Amino acid sequence: MDLRGKVSLVGAAESDLGKVATNTSHLDLIGQATMRALDDAGLNLSDVDGVFAATSQSRMVGLGVCEYLGIKPVYIDSTQIGGSSFMSHVSHAVAAIVTGKCEVALITYGSTQRTMSRAATSQREVAWYEDPYKPMMPPSAYAMAAARHMHEFGTTSEQLAWIKVAASTHAQYNEHAMLRDVVTVEDVVNSPMISDPLHRLDCCVISDGGGAIVMTTPEIAKSLGRPIVKYLGGGETIKHLDAGNVDLTYTGARHSGAAAFEESGVKHADIKYASIYDGFTI
């Protein structure tokens, strides 16, 4: 089925970010982001009939979001696949809207990991082939993947450092970013080692925060008289540990990216900036 242009993104917003969760729950941040996104779209809570929610802090966050917001949608999705959950929800929302399961989809996420600590807010599944060795999660897991990539392809710490350099270059223009100072490759490789070969500046900063986007039918989107972003395509894939027989040198984006390009009809040469996270590409 050709899904290009059949669903529109009409609102997007973030909650307060950083260390903001004192006397605040993940649902408070979700609610804050939701109301801002609906305001951006020119819609009300009563218009939402589809909820797609994720957080590491609750297995039943979809129900929690509905109760917190005081809404009773006809469609709900709480798929939890880590950091790419809410990106996966985009394609799920598209499918629901196109098939008539809902008309206005709220996709939202919230977390208080910085204030409460990652350990206190994460309900992690047992990793049977890793937990006996008590790895420091997640840095050591990513460090192992980086080390294997270096072994296979000769990748260097200096090359990995360019990821942080690029991120800091963007962050300087974002008033809400926690780390706005632009860094160099030298700054990254000279920062303290956290889990060989990853340095402190290779690692992600943890923050409290939430986000929400609103997607709907082209007809409703047109009636709002607001800027519209049309959905072109997406891709999903599953890449698990394969009972320990896993290739650490690539992520699921190898396959989800190809699927997204195919569905959207877009070529690599058309992309000016790509967002790739875990096993989902959009």
mmCIF file of C-alpha atoms in Angstrom:
data_model
loop_
_atom_site.group_PDB
_atom_site.id
_atom_site.type_symbol
_atom_site.label_atom_id
_atom_site.label_comp_id
_atom_site.label_asym_id
_atom_site.label_seq_id
_atom_site.Cartn_x
_atom_site.Cartn_y
_atom_site.Cartn_z
ATOM 1 C CA MET A 1 0.000 0.000 0.000
ATOM 2 C CA ASP A 2 1.299 3.439 -0.927
ATOM 3 C CA LEU A 3 1.140 5.512 2.288
ATOM 4 C CA ARG A 4 2.871 8.632 1.023
ATOM 5 C CA GLY A 5 0.928 11.760 1.897
ATOM 6 C CA LYS A 6 -1.964 9.849 3.477
ATOM 7 C CA VAL A 7 -1.169 11.013 7.015
ATOM 8 C CA SER A 8 -0.003 14.429 8.203
ATOM 9 C CA LEU A 9 1.982 15.577 11.214
ATOM 10 C CA VAL A 10 0.336 18.737 12.515
ATOM 11 C CA GLY A 11 1.838 19.328 15.963
ATOM 12 C CA ALA A 12 5.055 18.698 17.876
ATOM 13 C CA ALA A 13 6.467 19.856 21.199
ATOM 14 C CA GLU A 14 8.747 19.027 24.101
ATOM 15 C CA SER A 15 8.228 19.278 27.839
ATOM 16 C CA ASP A 16 10.698 21.119 30.029
ATOM 17 C CA LEU A 17 14.084 19.414 29.739
ATOM 18 C CA GLY A 18 17.142 18.848 31.903
ATOM 19 C CA LYS A 19 16.831 18.164 35.608
ATOM 20 C CA VAL A 20 13.228 19.220 36.047
ATOM 21 C CA ALA A 21 11.515 16.291 37.717
ATOM 22 C CA THR A 22 11.572 17.353 41.375
ATOM 23 C CA ASN A 23 8.054 16.500 42.592
ATOM 24 C CA THR A 24 7.276 15.656 38.956
ATOM 25 C CA SER A 25 6.495 12.290 37.349
ATOM 26 C CA HIS A 26 7.007 11.004 33.834
ATOM 27 C CA LEU A 27 3.259 11.457 33.342
ATOM 28 C CA ASP A 28 3.552 15.135 34.267
ATOM 29 C CA LEU A 29 6.187 15.591 31.557
ATOM 30 C CA ILE A 30 4.090 13.632 29.068
ATOM 31 C CA GLY A 31 1.086 15.800 29.896
ATOM 32 C CA GLN A 32 3.090 18.993 29.498
ATOM 33 C CA ALA A 33 4.466 17.924 26.109
ATOM 34 C CA THR A 34 1.029 16.731 24.996
ATOM 35 C CA MET A 35 -0.729 20.017 25.734
ATOM 36 C CA ARG A 36 2.017 21.954 23.972
ATOM 37 C CA ALA A 37 1.801 19.703 20.913
ATOM 38 C CA LEU A 38 -1.985 20.013 20.774
ATOM 39 C CA ASP A 39 -1.689 23.781 21.056
ATOM 40 C CA ASP A 40 0.809 23.690 18.201
ATOM 41 C CA ALA A 41 -1.709 21.724 16.122
ATOM 42 C CA GLY A 42 -4.725 23.813 17.072
ATOM 43 C CA LEU A 43 -6.476 20.777 18.564
ATOM 44 C CA ASN A 44 -7.925 19.832 21.954
ATOM 45 C CA LEU A 45 -7.626 16.749 24.148
ATOM 46 C CA SER A 46 -11.176 15.833 23.161
ATOM 47 C CA ASP A 47 -9.997 15.472 19.546
ATOM 48 C CA VAL A 48 -7.506 12.710 20.393
ATOM 49 C CA ASP A 49 -8.864 9.239 19.668
ATOM 50 C CA GLY A 50 -5.572 7.356 19.352
ATOM 51 C CA VAL A 51 -2.787 7.190 21.957
ATOM 52 C CA PHE A 52 0.697 5.798 21.320
ATOM 53 C CA ALA A 53 2.852 6.039 24.445
ATOM 54 C CA ALA A 54 6.179 4.770 25.760
ATOM 55 C CA THR A 55 8.441 5.181 28.778
ATOM 56 C CA SER A 56 10.955 3.025 30.617
ATOM 57 C CA GLN A 57 9.100 3.707 33.856
ATOM 58 C CA SER A 58 5.870 1.797 33.244
ATOM 59 C CA ARG A 59 4.804 -1.282 31.328
ATOM 60 C CA MET A 60 1.257 0.077 31.098
ATOM 61 C CA VAL A 61 2.061 3.674 30.270
ATOM 62 C CA GLY A 62 -0.658 3.878 27.612
ATOM 63 C CA LEU A 63 -3.351 3.355 30.219
ATOM 64 C CA GLY A 64 -1.601 5.731 32.577
ATOM 65 C CA VAL A 65 -1.465 8.463 29.943
ATOM 66 C CA CYS A 66 -5.167 8.096 29.163
ATOM 67 C CA GLU A 67 -6.114 8.307 32.827
ATOM 68 C CA TYR A 68 -3.766 11.227 33.485
ATOM 69 C CA LEU A 69 -5.172 13.181 30.537
ATOM 70 C CA GLY A 70 -8.745 12.128 31.240
ATOM 71 C CA ILE A 71 -9.395 10.736 27.761
ATOM 72 C CA LYS A 72 -10.834 7.489 26.417
ATOM 73 C CA PRO A 73 -9.367 6.857 22.956
ATOM 74 C CA VAL A 74 -10.660 4.141 20.647
ATOM 75 C CA TYR A 75 -7.118 3.000 19.809
ATOM 76 C CA ILE A 76 -4.082 2.541 22.068
ATOM 77 C CA ASP A 77 -0.533 1.279 21.492
ATOM 78 C CA SER A 78 2.134 0.940 24.207
ATOM 79 C CA THR A 79 4.790 -0.924 22.207
ATOM 80 C CA GLN A 80 8.039 -0.846 24.204
ATOM 81 C CA ILE A 81 11.249 -1.420 22.241
ATOM 82 C CA GLY A 82 13.598 0.932 24.034
ATOM 83 C CA GLY A 83 14.697 4.267 22.640
ATOM 84 C CA SER A 84 13.084 3.728 19.272
ATOM 85 C CA SER A 85 9.609 3.010 20.676
ATOM 86 C CA PHE A 86 8.155 6.402 19.894
ATOM 87 C CA MET A 87 9.678 6.395 16.426
ATOM 88 C CA SER A 88 8.096 3.017 15.773
ATOM 89 C CA HIS A 89 4.813 4.499 16.967
ATOM 90 C CA VAL A 90 4.877 6.852 13.996
ATOM 91 C CA SER A 91 4.409 4.000 11.533
ATOM 92 C CA HIS A 92 1.869 2.364 13.845
ATOM 93 C CA ALA A 93 -0.112 5.606 13.965
ATOM 94 C CA VAL A 94 0.007 5.864 10.183
ATOM 95 C CA ALA A 95 -1.398 2.345 9.855
ATOM 96 C CA ALA A 96 -4.151 3.085 12.374
ATOM 97 C CA ILE A 97 -5.186 6.331 10.692
ATOM 98 C CA VAL A 98 -5.116 4.947 7.151
ATOM 99 C CA THR A 99 -7.237 1.939 8.161
ATOM 100 C CA GLY A 100 -9.744 4.099 10.016
ATOM 101 C CA LYS A 101 -8.916 2.892 13.525
ATOM 102 C CA CYS A 102 -8.430 6.488 14.674
ATOM 103 C CA GLU A 103 -8.284 9.984 13.219
ATOM 104 C CA VAL A 104 -6.106 12.035 15.589
ATOM 105 C CA ALA A 105 -3.098 10.179 16.982
ATOM 106 C CA LEU A 106 -1.078 11.383 19.960
ATOM 107 C CA ILE A 107 2.442 9.944 20.128
ATOM 108 C CA THR A 108 4.172 10.737 23.410
ATOM 109 C CA TYR A 109 7.035 9.856 25.745
ATOM 110 C CA GLY A 110 8.305 11.045 29.119
ATOM 111 C CA SER A 111 11.074 10.171 31.559
ATOM 112 C CA THR A 112 12.586 11.376 34.835
ATOM 113 C CA GLN A 113 15.831 9.431 34.496
ATOM 114 C CA ARG A 114 18.133 12.285 35.437
ATOM 115 C CA THR A 115 16.428 13.139 38.711
ATOM 116 C CA MET A 116 15.575 9.589 39.768
ATOM 117 C CA SER A 117 18.561 7.795 38.152
ATOM 118 C CA ARG A 118 18.469 5.430 35.207
ATOM 119 C CA ALA A 119 18.503 2.366 37.454
ATOM 120 C CA ALA A 120 15.464 3.547 39.390
ATOM 121 C CA THR A 121 13.436 4.367 36.281
ATOM 122 C CA SER A 122 14.297 1.494 33.942
ATOM 123 C CA GLN A 123 12.405 -1.786 33.876
ATOM 124 C CA ARG A 124 15.017 -3.748 31.970
ATOM 125 C CA GLU A 125 14.478 -7.222 30.595
ATOM 126 C CA VAL A 126 16.892 -9.936 31.706
ATOM 127 C CA ALA A 127 19.736 -10.320 29.213
ATOM 128 C CA TRP A 128 20.497 -14.002 29.735
ATOM 129 C CA TYR A 129 23.775 -14.006 27.809
ATOM 130 C CA GLU A 130 25.145 -10.801 29.353
ATOM 131 C CA ASP A 131 23.830 -10.351 32.907
ATOM 132 C CA PRO A 132 25.973 -13.176 34.406
ATOM 133 C CA TYR A 133 29.015 -11.037 33.564
ATOM 134 C CA LYS A 134 27.459 -7.988 35.275
ATOM 135 C CA PRO A 135 28.095 -5.440 32.520
ATOM 136 C CA MET A 136 27.759 -1.730 33.270
ATOM 137 C CA MET A 137 24.686 -0.988 31.202
ATOM 138 C CA PRO A 138 24.435 0.653 28.808
ATOM 139 C CA PRO A 139 27.998 2.046 28.307
ATOM 140 C CA SER A 140 29.735 -1.327 28.330
ATOM 141 C CA ALA A 141 27.298 -2.820 25.827
ATOM 142 C CA TYR A 142 27.937 -0.021 23.351
ATOM 143 C CA ALA A 143 31.652 -0.162 24.133
ATOM 144 C CA MET A 144 31.703 -3.843 23.208
ATOM 145 C CA ALA A 145 29.996 -3.051 19.906
ATOM 146 C CA ALA A 146 32.443 -0.219 19.231
ATOM 147 C CA ALA A 147 35.427 -2.440 20.046
ATOM 148 C CA ARG A 148 34.180 -5.118 17.665
ATOM 149 C CA HIS A 149 33.662 -2.537 14.913
ATOM 150 C CA MET A 150 37.222 -1.312 15.434
ATOM 151 C CA HIS A 151 38.507 -4.881 15.219
ATOM 152 C CA GLU A 152 36.595 -5.667 12.028
ATOM 153 C CA PHE A 153 36.974 -2.410 10.121
ATOM 154 C CA GLY A 154 39.820 -0.452 11.707
ATOM 155 C CA THR A 155 37.496 2.244 13.028
ATOM 156 C CA THR A 156 39.293 4.733 15.279
ATOM 157 C CA SER A 157 38.324 6.679 18.382
ATOM 158 C CA GLU A 158 38.888 9.860 16.384
ATOM 159 C CA GLN A 159 36.275 8.766 13.844
ATOM 160 C CA LEU A 160 33.756 7.967 16.577
ATOM 161 C CA ALA A 161 34.453 11.355 18.152
ATOM 162 C CA TRP A 162 32.999 13.131 15.128
ATOM 163 C CA ILE A 163 29.534 11.979 16.271
ATOM 164 C CA LYS A 164 29.862 14.089 19.424
ATOM 165 C CA VAL A 165 31.394 16.945 17.461
ATOM 166 C CA ALA A 166 28.385 16.983 15.119
ATOM 167 C CA ALA A 167 25.936 16.772 18.036
ATOM 168 C CA SER A 168 27.598 19.674 19.837
ATOM 169 C CA THR A 169 27.568 21.742 16.652
ATOM 170 C CA HIS A 170 23.778 21.386 16.511
ATOM 171 C CA ALA A 171 23.355 21.839 20.272
ATOM 172 C CA GLN A 172 24.885 25.316 20.287
ATOM 173 C CA TYR A 173 21.773 26.592 18.493
ATOM 174 C CA ASN A 174 19.288 24.898 20.851
ATOM 175 C CA GLU A 175 18.559 27.000 23.937
ATOM 176 C CA HIS A 176 17.160 23.922 25.698
ATOM 177 C CA ALA A 177 20.218 21.724 25.129
ATOM 178 C CA MET A 178 22.058 20.683 28.305
ATOM 179 C CA LEU A 179 25.515 20.733 26.677
ATOM 180 C CA ARG A 180 25.775 23.664 24.270
ATOM 181 C CA ASP A 181 29.562 24.041 24.088
ATOM 182 C CA VAL A 182 31.028 22.965 20.765
ATOM 183 C CA VAL A 183 33.755 20.358 21.244
ATOM 184 C CA THR A 184 36.587 19.106 19.077
ATOM 185 C CA VAL A 185 37.778 15.609 18.290
ATOM 186 C CA GLU A 186 40.662 16.217 20.671
ATOM 187 C CA ASP A 187 38.258 17.162 23.455
ATOM 188 C CA VAL A 188 36.413 13.881 23.011
ATOM 189 C CA VAL A 189 39.385 11.523 22.885
ATOM 190 C CA ASN A 190 41.048 13.300 25.813
ATOM 191 C CA SER A 191 37.983 13.064 28.050
ATOM 192 C CA PRO A 192 38.023 10.331 30.742
ATOM 193 C CA MET A 193 37.597 6.738 29.606
ATOM 194 C CA ILE A 194 34.251 5.295 30.742
ATOM 195 C CA SER A 195 34.283 1.860 29.108
ATOM 196 C CA ASP A 196 37.052 1.186 26.629
ATOM 197 C CA PRO A 197 36.974 2.445 23.879
ATOM 198 C CA LEU A 198 34.233 4.951 24.801
ATOM 199 C CA HIS A 199 35.196 8.204 26.501
ATOM 200 C CA ARG A 200 32.910 10.359 28.623
ATOM 201 C CA LEU A 201 32.129 12.674 25.721
ATOM 202 C CA ASP A 202 31.208 9.670 23.548
ATOM 203 C CA CYS A 203 28.362 8.900 25.954
ATOM 204 C CA CYS A 204 24.848 10.327 25.884
ATOM 205 C CA VAL A 205 23.811 12.822 28.533
ATOM 206 C CA ILE A 206 20.822 11.684 30.603
ATOM 207 C CA SER A 207 18.017 14.163 31.139
ATOM 208 C CA ASP A 208 14.452 14.447 32.332
ATOM 209 C CA GLY A 209 12.005 15.296 29.620
ATOM 210 C CA GLY A 210 9.144 14.365 27.382
ATOM 211 C CA GLY A 211 7.894 14.907 23.892
ATOM 212 C CA ALA A 212 4.742 14.588 21.839
ATOM 213 C CA ILE A 213 3.645 14.763 18.237
ATOM 214 C CA VAL A 214 0.174 14.781 16.740
ATOM 215 C CA MET A 215 -0.710 13.058 13.462
ATOM 216 C CA THR A 216 -4.019 13.044 11.632
ATOM 217 C CA THR A 217 -5.789 12.653 8.303
ATOM 218 C CA PRO A 218 -5.041 15.072 5.440
ATOM 219 C CA GLU A 219 -8.626 16.335 5.628
ATOM 220 C CA ILE A 220 -8.405 17.293 9.300
ATOM 221 C CA ALA A 221 -4.902 18.664 8.787
ATOM 222 C CA LYS A 222 -6.100 20.954 6.011
ATOM 223 C CA SER A 223 -8.977 22.249 8.137
ATOM 224 C CA LEU A 224 -6.590 23.387 10.885
ATOM 225 C CA GLY A 225 -4.907 25.964 8.700
ATOM 226 C CA ARG A 226 -1.501 25.167 10.228
ATOM 227 C CA PRO A 227 1.807 24.070 8.664
ATOM 228 C CA ILE A 228 1.606 20.418 7.604
ATOM 229 C CA VAL A 229 4.334 17.783 7.385
ATOM 230 C CA LYS A 230 3.317 14.847 5.204
ATOM 231 C CA TYR A 231 4.372 11.315 6.095
ATOM 232 C CA LEU A 232 6.403 9.785 3.264
ATOM 233 C CA GLY A 233 7.592 6.478 4.641
ATOM 234 C CA GLY A 234 9.195 4.565 7.466
ATOM 235 C CA GLY A 235 10.753 1.231 8.235
ATOM 236 C CA GLU A 236 11.011 -1.109 11.193
ATOM 237 C CA THR A 237 13.073 -4.157 11.960
ATOM 238 C CA ILE A 238 13.974 -6.388 14.883
ATOM 239 C CA LYS A 239 17.613 -7.118 15.727
ATOM 240 C CA HIS A 240 18.020 -9.050 18.958
ATOM 241 C CA LEU A 241 20.862 -10.954 20.615
ATOM 242 C CA ASP A 242 20.090 -14.112 18.611
ATOM 243 C CA ALA A 243 20.924 -16.353 21.576
ATOM 244 C CA GLY A 244 24.379 -14.800 21.748
ATOM 245 C CA ASN A 245 25.175 -15.283 18.064
ATOM 246 C CA VAL A 246 24.847 -11.594 17.228
ATOM 247 C CA ASP A 247 26.883 -9.431 14.866
ATOM 248 C CA LEU A 248 27.722 -6.309 16.882
ATOM 249 C CA THR A 249 29.081 -4.324 13.940
ATOM 250 C CA TYR A 250 25.740 -3.070 12.639
ATOM 251 C CA THR A 251 22.384 -1.945 14.000
ATOM 252 C CA GLY A 252 18.864 -2.655 12.834
ATOM 253 C CA ALA A 253 19.016 0.617 10.887
ATOM 254 C CA ARG A 254 20.728 -1.340 8.099
ATOM 255 C CA HIS A 255 17.344 -2.897 7.315
ATOM 256 C CA SER A 256 14.895 -0.299 8.622
ATOM 257 C CA GLY A 257 16.653 2.371 6.567
ATOM 258 C CA ALA A 258 16.301 0.377 3.372
ATOM 259 C CA ALA A 259 12.606 -0.175 4.097
ATOM 260 C CA ALA A 260 12.060 3.542 4.768
ATOM 261 C CA PHE A 261 13.720 4.547 1.518
ATOM 262 C CA GLU A 262 11.690 2.022 -0.444
ATOM 263 C CA GLU A 263 8.354 3.046 1.085
ATOM 264 C CA SER A 264 8.980 6.757 0.699
ATOM 265 C CA GLY A 265 10.424 6.683 -2.800
ATOM 266 C CA VAL A 266 13.282 8.832 -1.532
ATOM 267 C CA LYS A 267 16.916 8.178 -2.465
ATOM 268 C CA HIS A 268 20.050 8.600 -0.359
ATOM 269 C CA ALA A 269 21.052 11.590 -2.459
ATOM 270 C CA ASP A 270 17.834 13.368 -1.459
ATOM 271 C CA ILE A 271 18.638 13.280 2.272
ATOM 272 C CA LYS A 272 20.198 16.390 3.768
ATOM 273 C CA TYR A 273 20.000 15.121 7.358
ATOM 274 C CA ALA A 274 19.100 11.646 8.620
ATOM 275 C CA SER A 275 17.787 10.532 12.009
ATOM 276 C CA ILE A 276 18.723 6.930 12.818
ATOM 277 C CA TYR A 277 18.067 5.439 16.230
ATOM 278 C CA ASP A 278 18.330 1.806 17.267
ATOM 279 C CA GLY A 279 16.307 -0.313 14.841
ATOM 280 C CA PHE A 280 14.142 2.387 13.330
ATOM 281 C CA THR A 281 14.847 4.947 10.632
ATOM 282 C CA ILE A 282 12.641 7.863 9.688
#
